[in-house]
């Protein structure tokens, strides 16, 4: 009951936020049940089950973490009272299971509505219900539409291969069709909406209402490696902007550890150093010759390599997040390149690995710069840029928006909904 009492006051539209301070003084302000319980150091086994229950609800459904803890705690309390009167625990559990079946049967018969019979407004209403108790509840109209648009932008056909690739590889084969009107959704052709493809960026400054979804575009939290590089590259009618996404070092080639070279002529040392520089130059030249206008890598880029990119007028960014690059590869129809070596042992850059978009620009957002890719040709990935006053507010907005995204995703995939605002609980009681 102690665990339930902690989160009980944060439930509903008049629920209060909790300020949690850890051992080293870091502050967390939230009213998300799973986040609150995650911060607690719970040792009691039964209480630990409730904490795990909230985590599971957050992972599987995304919303309703506080509600499940309170309901579970109340069932435990009532069950404990029955056990004290002499009823065996297995009998109590059997009663709970019978009640569960009756509740689900009543829900399906009386309360479940088919989404295909309704219009898009109901998606927005469901998202607003989800965020009514959150920090963004006051701007629910704005953020509900943002959530619905973001989920629809990552629609893809529900083949198993594409679902796996959406989560891990960033497939370029996803369909880029607009989400159909719910009334026209085919029963045979089902769609998936992988939330992993929605990239959420947080930037300090401005009002929360200045948050935006980048339509047909993608933003990555990176900046140019050198001031000599252009701030923007645009496509021409016959030549789109090509993006090379690398997961390898673009630094001067060095021999691996344990290799021993015996040199008799001191002049050969200079030749070895020159060849090391030439290897890197040839590697970069292959990327440039392929037509790349933007190069993004998860590793480092040294001054020698940067010189070649500056001379070629290419935007290069280093130390990019690998997950962000995978999403960008999915959005632009490219692939993240781990090595340039082919089966014969030679080095080459496959032109199919390039991502394609209309333009790439470096724009100042808040305290730093971000790279924006507009007009992405791959589809199946999008970016939401959140604006807010400080880190605490942005983190809580992120959690609230994630809950709403999960609700919209569930509705679109299951094709059913029930009335919100406690109507189900009142009807079942």
Coordinates of C-alpha atoms in Angstrom, one line a residue:
X1 CA 0.0 0.0 0.0
X2 CA 2.9 2.3 0.7
X3 CA 3.9 2.1 -3.0
X4 CA 0.4 2.9 -4.2
X5 CA 0.1 5.8 -1.8
X6 CA 3.2 7.4 -3.3
X7 CA 1.8 7.5 -6.8
X8 CA -1.9 7.9 -5.8
X9 CA -1.7 11.7 -5.5
X10 CA -0.2 12.0 -9.0
X11 CA -3.3 10.4 -10.7
X12 CA -5.7 12.3 -12.9
X13 CA -6.2 15.9 -14.1
X14 CA -5.8 17.3 -10.6
X15 CA -2.8 15.0 -9.8
X16 CA 0.4 16.6 -8.4
X17 CA 3.9 16.3 -9.8
X18 CA 6.6 14.7 -7.6
X19 CA 10.1 16.2 -7.1
X20 CA 12.6 13.4 -6.5
X21 CA 16.1 14.1 -5.4
X22 CA 18.8 11.4 -5.6
X23 CA 21.9 10.7 -3.5
X24 CA 24.1 13.2 -5.5
X25 CA 21.5 15.9 -5.6
X26 CA 20.1 15.5 -9.1
X27 CA 16.4 16.6 -9.3
X28 CA 13.7 14.8 -11.3
X29 CA 10.2 16.4 -11.5
X30 CA 7.5 14.1 -12.9
X31 CA 4.0 12.6 -12.4
X32 CA 4.6 9.5 -14.6
X33 CA 4.0 6.5 -12.3
X34 CA 6.7 4.3 -13.9
X35 CA 9.4 7.0 -13.7
X36 CA 8.5 7.7 -10.0
X37 CA 8.7 4.0 -9.0
X38 CA 11.9 3.5 -11.0
X39 CA 13.6 6.0 -8.8
X40 CA 12.6 4.3 -5.6
X41 CA 14.9 1.8 -3.8
X42 CA 12.2 -0.8 -3.1
X43 CA 13.3 -3.9 -1.1
X44 CA 10.0 -5.5 -0.1
X45 CA 9.2 -8.4 -2.5
X46 CA 5.5 -7.7 -3.0
X47 CA 6.2 -3.9 -3.5
X48 CA 8.9 -4.9 -6.0
X49 CA 6.2 -6.7 -8.0
X50 CA 4.2 -3.5 -8.2
X51 CA 7.3 -1.6 -9.4
X52 CA 7.9 -4.3 -12.1
X53 CA 4.2 -4.1 -13.1
X54 CA 4.5 -0.4 -13.8
X55 CA 7.7 -0.9 -15.8
X56 CA 5.9 -3.7 -17.8
X57 CA 2.9 -1.5 -18.5
X58 CA 5.2 1.3 -19.7
X59 CA 7.0 -1.0 -22.0
X60 CA 4.0 -2.9 -23.4
X61 CA 1.3 -0.2 -23.5
X62 CA 3.1 3.1 -22.8
X63 CA 0.4 4.8 -20.7
X64 CA -1.6 3.9 -17.6
X65 CA 1.4 3.1 -15.3
X66 CA -0.1 4.9 -12.3
X67 CA -3.5 3.3 -12.7
X68 CA -2.3 -0.3 -12.8
X69 CA -0.3 0.1 -9.6
X70 CA -3.2 1.6 -7.7
X71 CA -5.7 -1.0 -9.0
X72 CA -3.2 -3.9 -8.2
X73 CA -2.6 -2.5 -4.7
X74 CA -6.3 -2.2 -4.1
X75 CA -6.9 -5.8 -5.3
X76 CA -4.1 -7.0 -2.9
X77 CA -5.6 -5.1 0.0
X78 CA -9.1 -6.6 -0.6
X79 CA -7.7 -10.0 -1.2
X80 CA -5.7 -9.8 2.0
X81 CA -9.0 -9.0 3.9
X82 CA -10.6 -12.1 2.4
X83 CA -7.6 -14.3 3.4
X84 CA -7.9 -13.0 7.0
X85 CA -11.5 -14.2 7.1
X86 CA -10.4 -17.8 6.3
X87 CA -10.8 -17.9 2.5
X88 CA -8.0 -19.7 0.8
X89 CA -5.7 -17.6 -1.4
X90 CA -6.3 -19.8 -4.5
X91 CA -10.1 -19.3 -4.1
X92 CA -9.5 -15.5 -4.0
X93 CA -7.3 -15.7 -7.2
X94 CA -9.9 -17.8 -8.9
X95 CA -12.5 -15.2 -8.1
X96 CA -10.2 -12.4 -9.5
X97 CA -9.8 -14.4 -12.7
X98 CA -13.6 -14.9 -13.1
X99 CA -14.1 -11.2 -12.5
X100 CA -11.4 -10.4 -15.2
X101 CA -13.2 -12.6 -17.8
X102 CA -16.6 -11.0 -17.0
X103 CA -15.1 -7.5 -17.2
X104 CA -13.4 -8.2 -20.6
X105 CA -16.6 -9.8 -21.9
X106 CA -18.6 -6.7 -20.9
X107 CA -16.1 -4.3 -22.4
X108 CA -16.1 -6.1 -25.7
X109 CA -19.8 -6.4 -25.9
X110 CA -20.9 -2.9 -24.6
X111 CA -18.0 -0.4 -24.8
X112 CA -15.6 -1.2 -27.6
X113 CA -16.1 0.8 -30.7
X114 CA -14.5 0.1 -34.1
X115 CA -12.1 2.8 -35.2
X116 CA -13.0 2.2 -38.9
X117 CA -16.5 3.5 -38.1
X118 CA -15.1 6.8 -36.7
X119 CA -12.9 9.6 -38.0
X120 CA -9.5 11.1 -37.2
X121 CA -10.9 13.4 -34.5
X122 CA -11.1 10.4 -32.2
X123 CA -7.3 9.8 -32.4
X124 CA -6.8 13.4 -31.3
X125 CA -9.4 13.0 -28.5
X126 CA -7.6 9.8 -27.2
X127 CA -4.2 11.6 -27.3
X128 CA -5.8 14.6 -25.3
X129 CA -7.2 12.2 -22.7
X130 CA -3.7 10.7 -22.3
X131 CA -2.0 14.0 -21.7
X132 CA -4.8 15.6 -19.6
X133 CA -3.0 14.9 -16.4
X134 CA 0.5 15.8 -17.7
X135 CA 2.5 19.0 -17.9
X136 CA 1.4 19.6 -21.5
X137 CA -2.3 19.1 -20.6
X138 CA -2.9 22.9 -21.0
X139 CA -1.8 22.8 -24.6
X140 CA -3.5 19.4 -25.3
X141 CA -5.0 20.5 -28.6
X142 CA -1.6 21.4 -30.0
X143 CA 0.4 18.4 -28.7
X144 CA -2.4 15.9 -29.6
X145 CA -2.3 16.9 -33.2
X146 CA 1.5 16.7 -33.1
X147 CA 1.4 13.2 -31.7
X148 CA -1.1 12.0 -34.3
X149 CA 0.8 13.5 -37.2
X150 CA 4.1 12.0 -35.9
X151 CA 2.7 8.5 -35.5
X152 CA 1.1 8.6 -39.0
X153 CA 4.3 9.7 -40.6
X154 CA 6.0 6.4 -39.7
X155 CA 3.3 4.1 -41.1
X156 CA 4.6 1.0 -42.9
X157 CA 3.1 -2.3 -44.0
X158 CA 3.1 -5.0 -41.4
X159 CA 5.4 -7.5 -42.8
X160 CA 7.6 -9.2 -40.3
X161 CA 10.8 -8.3 -42.1
X162 CA 10.0 -4.6 -42.1
X163 CA 9.1 -4.7 -38.4
X164 CA 12.5 -6.1 -37.6
X165 CA 14.3 -3.7 -39.9
X166 CA 12.4 -0.8 -38.5
X167 CA 13.6 -1.6 -35.0
X168 CA 17.2 -2.4 -35.7
X169 CA 18.5 -1.8 -39.2
X170 CA 16.5 1.2 -40.5
X171 CA 15.2 -0.4 -43.7
X172 CA 14.8 1.7 -46.8
X173 CA 12.0 -0.4 -48.2
X174 CA 9.2 1.1 -46.1
X175 CA 6.3 2.6 -47.9
X176 CA 6.1 6.4 -47.9
X177 CA 2.4 6.6 -48.6
X178 CA 0.3 8.9 -46.5
X179 CA -1.7 7.3 -43.7
X180 CA -5.2 6.3 -45.1
X181 CA -8.3 7.8 -43.7
X182 CA -9.4 5.5 -40.9
X183 CA -12.7 4.8 -42.6
X184 CA -10.9 3.5 -45.7
X185 CA -8.4 1.2 -43.9
X186 CA -8.5 -2.2 -45.5
X187 CA -9.0 -5.1 -43.2
X188 CA -6.6 -7.3 -45.2
X189 CA -3.8 -4.7 -45.4
X190 CA -2.7 -4.0 -41.9
X191 CA -0.1 -1.3 -41.0
X192 CA 2.5 -1.0 -38.2
X193 CA 3.6 2.3 -36.6
X194 CA 7.1 1.7 -35.0
X195 CA 7.7 4.4 -32.4
X196 CA 11.4 3.6 -32.6
X197 CA 11.4 5.5 -35.9
X198 CA 10.2 8.7 -34.3
X199 CA 13.2 10.7 -33.2
X200 CA 12.6 13.2 -30.3
X201 CA 15.0 16.1 -30.0
X202 CA 15.0 18.4 -27.0
X203 CA 16.2 22.0 -27.3
X204 CA 16.2 24.8 -24.6
X205 CA 14.5 28.1 -25.3
X206 CA 11.1 29.4 -26.6
X207 CA 7.7 28.3 -25.6
X208 CA 6.5 24.7 -25.6
X209 CA 4.1 25.7 -28.4
X210 CA 7.1 26.3 -30.6
X211 CA 7.7 22.5 -30.7
X212 CA 7.3 21.1 -34.2
X213 CA 7.3 18.0 -36.3
X214 CA 9.6 18.1 -39.3
X215 CA 7.3 16.9 -42.1
X216 CA 9.2 14.7 -44.7
X217 CA 12.4 15.7 -42.9
X218 CA 14.8 14.7 -40.2
X219 CA 16.9 16.5 -37.6
X220 CA 20.1 15.2 -36.0
X221 CA 21.9 16.7 -33.0
X222 CA 25.2 17.4 -34.7
X223 CA 27.1 20.4 -36.2
X224 CA 29.7 21.0 -38.8
X225 CA 33.2 19.8 -37.9
X226 CA 34.8 22.9 -39.3
X227 CA 33.7 26.5 -39.8
X228 CA 35.1 26.4 -43.4
X229 CA 32.3 24.0 -44.5
X230 CA 29.1 25.4 -46.0
X231 CA 26.0 25.8 -43.7
X232 CA 23.6 24.5 -46.4
X233 CA 23.6 22.3 -49.5
X234 CA 20.7 22.2 -51.9
X235 CA 19.7 19.8 -54.6
X236 CA 19.4 20.6 -58.3
X237 CA 16.5 19.3 -60.5
X238 CA 18.6 16.4 -61.7
X239 CA 21.0 15.9 -58.8
X240 CA 19.6 15.3 -55.2
X241 CA 21.7 15.8 -52.1
X242 CA 23.5 12.5 -51.2
X243 CA 24.3 11.7 -47.6
X244 CA 27.0 9.2 -46.6
X245 CA 26.5 7.7 -43.1
X246 CA 29.6 6.0 -41.7
X247 CA 30.3 4.0 -38.6
X248 CA 34.1 4.2 -38.9
X249 CA 37.1 6.5 -38.2
X250 CA 38.0 9.1 -40.8
X251 CA 41.5 9.6 -39.4
X252 CA 45.0 9.1 -40.6
X253 CA 45.6 5.4 -41.1
X254 CA 47.9 3.8 -38.5
X255 CA 49.3 0.4 -38.4
X256 CA 47.7 -2.1 -36.0
X257 CA 49.3 -3.0 -32.7
X258 CA 51.8 -5.8 -32.9
X259 CA 52.9 -5.2 -36.5
X260 CA 56.7 -4.8 -36.8
X261 CA 58.4 -3.2 -39.8
X262 CA 62.1 -3.4 -40.3
X263 CA 63.5 -0.5 -42.3
X264 CA 67.1 -0.4 -43.5
X265 CA 66.9 2.9 -45.4
X266 CA 65.8 6.0 -43.3
X267 CA 64.2 7.5 -46.5
X268 CA 61.6 4.6 -46.4
X269 CA 60.2 5.9 -43.1
X270 CA 58.9 9.0 -44.9
X271 CA 57.5 6.8 -47.6
X272 CA 55.6 4.8 -45.0
X273 CA 54.2 8.0 -43.4
X274 CA 53.2 9.3 -46.9
X275 CA 51.4 6.0 -47.7
X276 CA 49.5 6.2 -44.4
X277 CA 48.2 9.6 -45.4
X278 CA 47.5 8.4 -49.0
X279 CA 45.3 5.5 -47.7
X280 CA 43.0 8.0 -45.9
X281 CA 43.0 10.4 -48.8
X282 CA 42.0 7.5 -51.2
X283 CA 39.2 6.5 -48.8
X284 CA 37.8 10.0 -48.7
X285 CA 38.2 10.5 -52.4
X286 CA 36.0 7.5 -53.1
X287 CA 33.3 9.0 -50.9
X288 CA 33.6 12.4 -52.7
X289 CA 33.7 10.7 -56.1
X290 CA 30.4 8.9 -55.3
X291 CA 28.7 12.4 -55.2
X292 CA 28.4 12.8 -51.4
X293 CA 27.5 16.3 -50.3
X294 CA 27.0 15.5 -46.6
X295 CA 29.2 13.0 -44.5
X296 CA 28.1 11.9 -41.0
X297 CA 30.2 9.6 -38.9
X298 CA 29.9 8.1 -35.4
X299 CA 33.6 8.3 -34.9
X300 CA 36.3 11.0 -35.3
X301 CA 37.5 13.1 -38.2
X302 CA 41.0 14.6 -37.9
X303 CA 42.3 17.8 -39.5
X304 CA 43.9 16.0 -42.5
X305 CA 40.6 14.5 -43.6
X306 CA 38.7 17.7 -42.8
X307 CA 40.9 19.6 -45.2
X308 CA 39.7 17.5 -48.1
X309 CA 36.0 17.9 -47.1
X310 CA 36.4 21.7 -46.8
X311 CA 38.0 21.9 -50.3
X312 CA 35.2 19.8 -51.8
X313 CA 32.5 22.0 -50.2
X314 CA 31.0 19.1 -48.2
X315 CA 29.3 19.3 -44.8
X316 CA 30.9 16.8 -42.4
X317 CA 29.8 16.1 -38.8
X318 CA 31.5 13.7 -36.4
X319 CA 30.6 11.9 -33.1
X320 CA 27.0 11.5 -34.3
X321 CA 24.7 9.1 -32.3
X322 CA 24.6 5.7 -33.9
X323 CA 20.8 5.3 -33.3
X324 CA 20.2 8.7 -34.9
X325 CA 22.2 7.7 -38.0
X326 CA 20.1 4.5 -38.3
X327 CA 16.9 6.5 -38.2
X328 CA 18.3 9.0 -40.7
X329 CA 19.3 6.1 -43.0
X330 CA 15.7 4.9 -42.8
X331 CA 14.4 8.3 -43.5
X332 CA 16.7 9.0 -46.5
X333 CA 16.7 5.4 -48.0
X334 CA 20.4 4.9 -47.3
X335 CA 22.5 2.5 -45.2
X336 CA 25.0 3.0 -42.4
X337 CA 28.4 1.9 -43.7
X338 CA 30.7 0.0 -41.3
X339 CA 33.5 -0.7 -43.7
X340 CA 34.5 0.2 -47.2
X341 CA 36.2 -3.2 -47.9
X342 CA 34.6 -5.5 -50.4
X343 CA 34.8 -9.3 -50.8
X344 CA 38.0 -9.1 -52.9
X345 CA 39.8 -7.1 -50.2
X346 CA 39.6 -3.8 -52.2
X347 CA 38.0 -0.6 -50.9
X348 CA 35.0 1.0 -52.6
X349 CA 31.9 2.9 -51.6
X350 CA 28.6 1.4 -52.8
X351 CA 26.4 4.1 -54.3
X352 CA 23.3 2.3 -52.9
X353 CA 24.5 3.2 -49.4
X354 CA 23.9 7.0 -50.0
X355 CA 20.8 8.5 -48.4
X356 CA 18.9 11.1 -50.6
X357 CA 17.1 14.3 -49.7
X358 CA 16.3 17.7 -51.1
X359 CA 18.5 19.9 -48.9
X360 CA 20.6 19.8 -45.7
X361 CA 21.0 22.9 -43.5
X362 CA 22.7 23.7 -40.2
X363 CA 20.2 25.7 -38.1
X364 CA 20.7 27.3 -34.7
X365 CA 18.2 25.8 -32.2
X366 CA 18.4 27.1 -28.6
X367 CA 22.0 26.9 -27.3
X368 CA 23.5 24.9 -30.2
X369 CA 23.2 23.9 -33.8
X370 CA 21.4 21.0 -35.4
X371 CA 21.6 19.5 -38.9
X372 CA 18.2 19.4 -40.7
X373 CA 17.6 17.2 -43.7
X374 CA 14.5 18.3 -45.7
X375 CA 12.6 16.3 -48.4
X376 CA 13.8 12.9 -47.3
X377 CA 13.2 10.3 -50.1
X378 CA 13.1 7.1 -48.0
X379 CA 10.2 7.7 -45.6
X380 CA 9.3 5.8 -42.4
X381 CA 11.1 8.1 -39.9
X382 CA 10.4 11.5 -38.6
X383 CA 11.7 14.0 -35.9
X384 CA 9.8 15.9 -33.3
X385 CA 11.7 18.9 -31.9
X386 CA 10.6 19.9 -28.4
X387 CA 11.1 23.4 -27.1
X388 CA 10.9 24.3 -23.4
X389 CA 12.3 26.5 -20.6
X390 CA 14.6 24.0 -18.9
X391 CA 15.8 20.4 -18.8
X392 CA 13.2 19.3 -16.2
X393 CA 10.4 20.6 -18.3
X394 CA 11.7 19.1 -21.6
X395 CA 12.2 15.7 -19.9
X396 CA 8.6 15.7 -18.6
X397 CA 7.3 16.8 -22.0
X398 CA 9.2 13.9 -23.6
X399 CA 7.6 11.4 -21.2
X400 CA 4.1 12.9 -21.7
X401 CA 4.5 12.9 -25.5
X402 CA 5.7 9.3 -25.4
X403 CA 2.6 8.2 -23.5
X404 CA 0.4 9.9 -26.1
X405 CA 2.3 8.4 -29.0
X406 CA 1.8 5.0 -27.5
X407 CA -1.9 5.6 -27.2
X408 CA -2.3 6.7 -30.8
X409 CA -0.1 3.8 -32.0
X410 CA -2.3 1.3 -30.1
X411 CA -5.5 2.8 -31.5
X412 CA -4.3 2.7 -35.1
X413 CA -2.9 -0.9 -34.8
X414 CA -5.8 -2.4 -32.9
X415 CA -8.5 -0.5 -34.7
X416 CA -10.7 -0.3 -31.6
X417 CA -11.3 2.2 -28.8
X418 CA -13.3 2.8 -25.6
X419 CA -14.6 5.9 -23.9
X420 CA -12.0 7.6 -21.8
X421 CA -11.9 9.9 -18.7
X422 CA -12.7 7.0 -16.3
X423 CA -15.9 5.9 -18.2
X424 CA -14.7 2.3 -18.4
X425 CA -13.9 2.1 -14.7
X426 CA -17.2 3.6 -13.8
X427 CA -19.1 1.3 -16.0
X428 CA -17.3 -1.8 -14.7
X429 CA -17.8 -0.9 -11.1

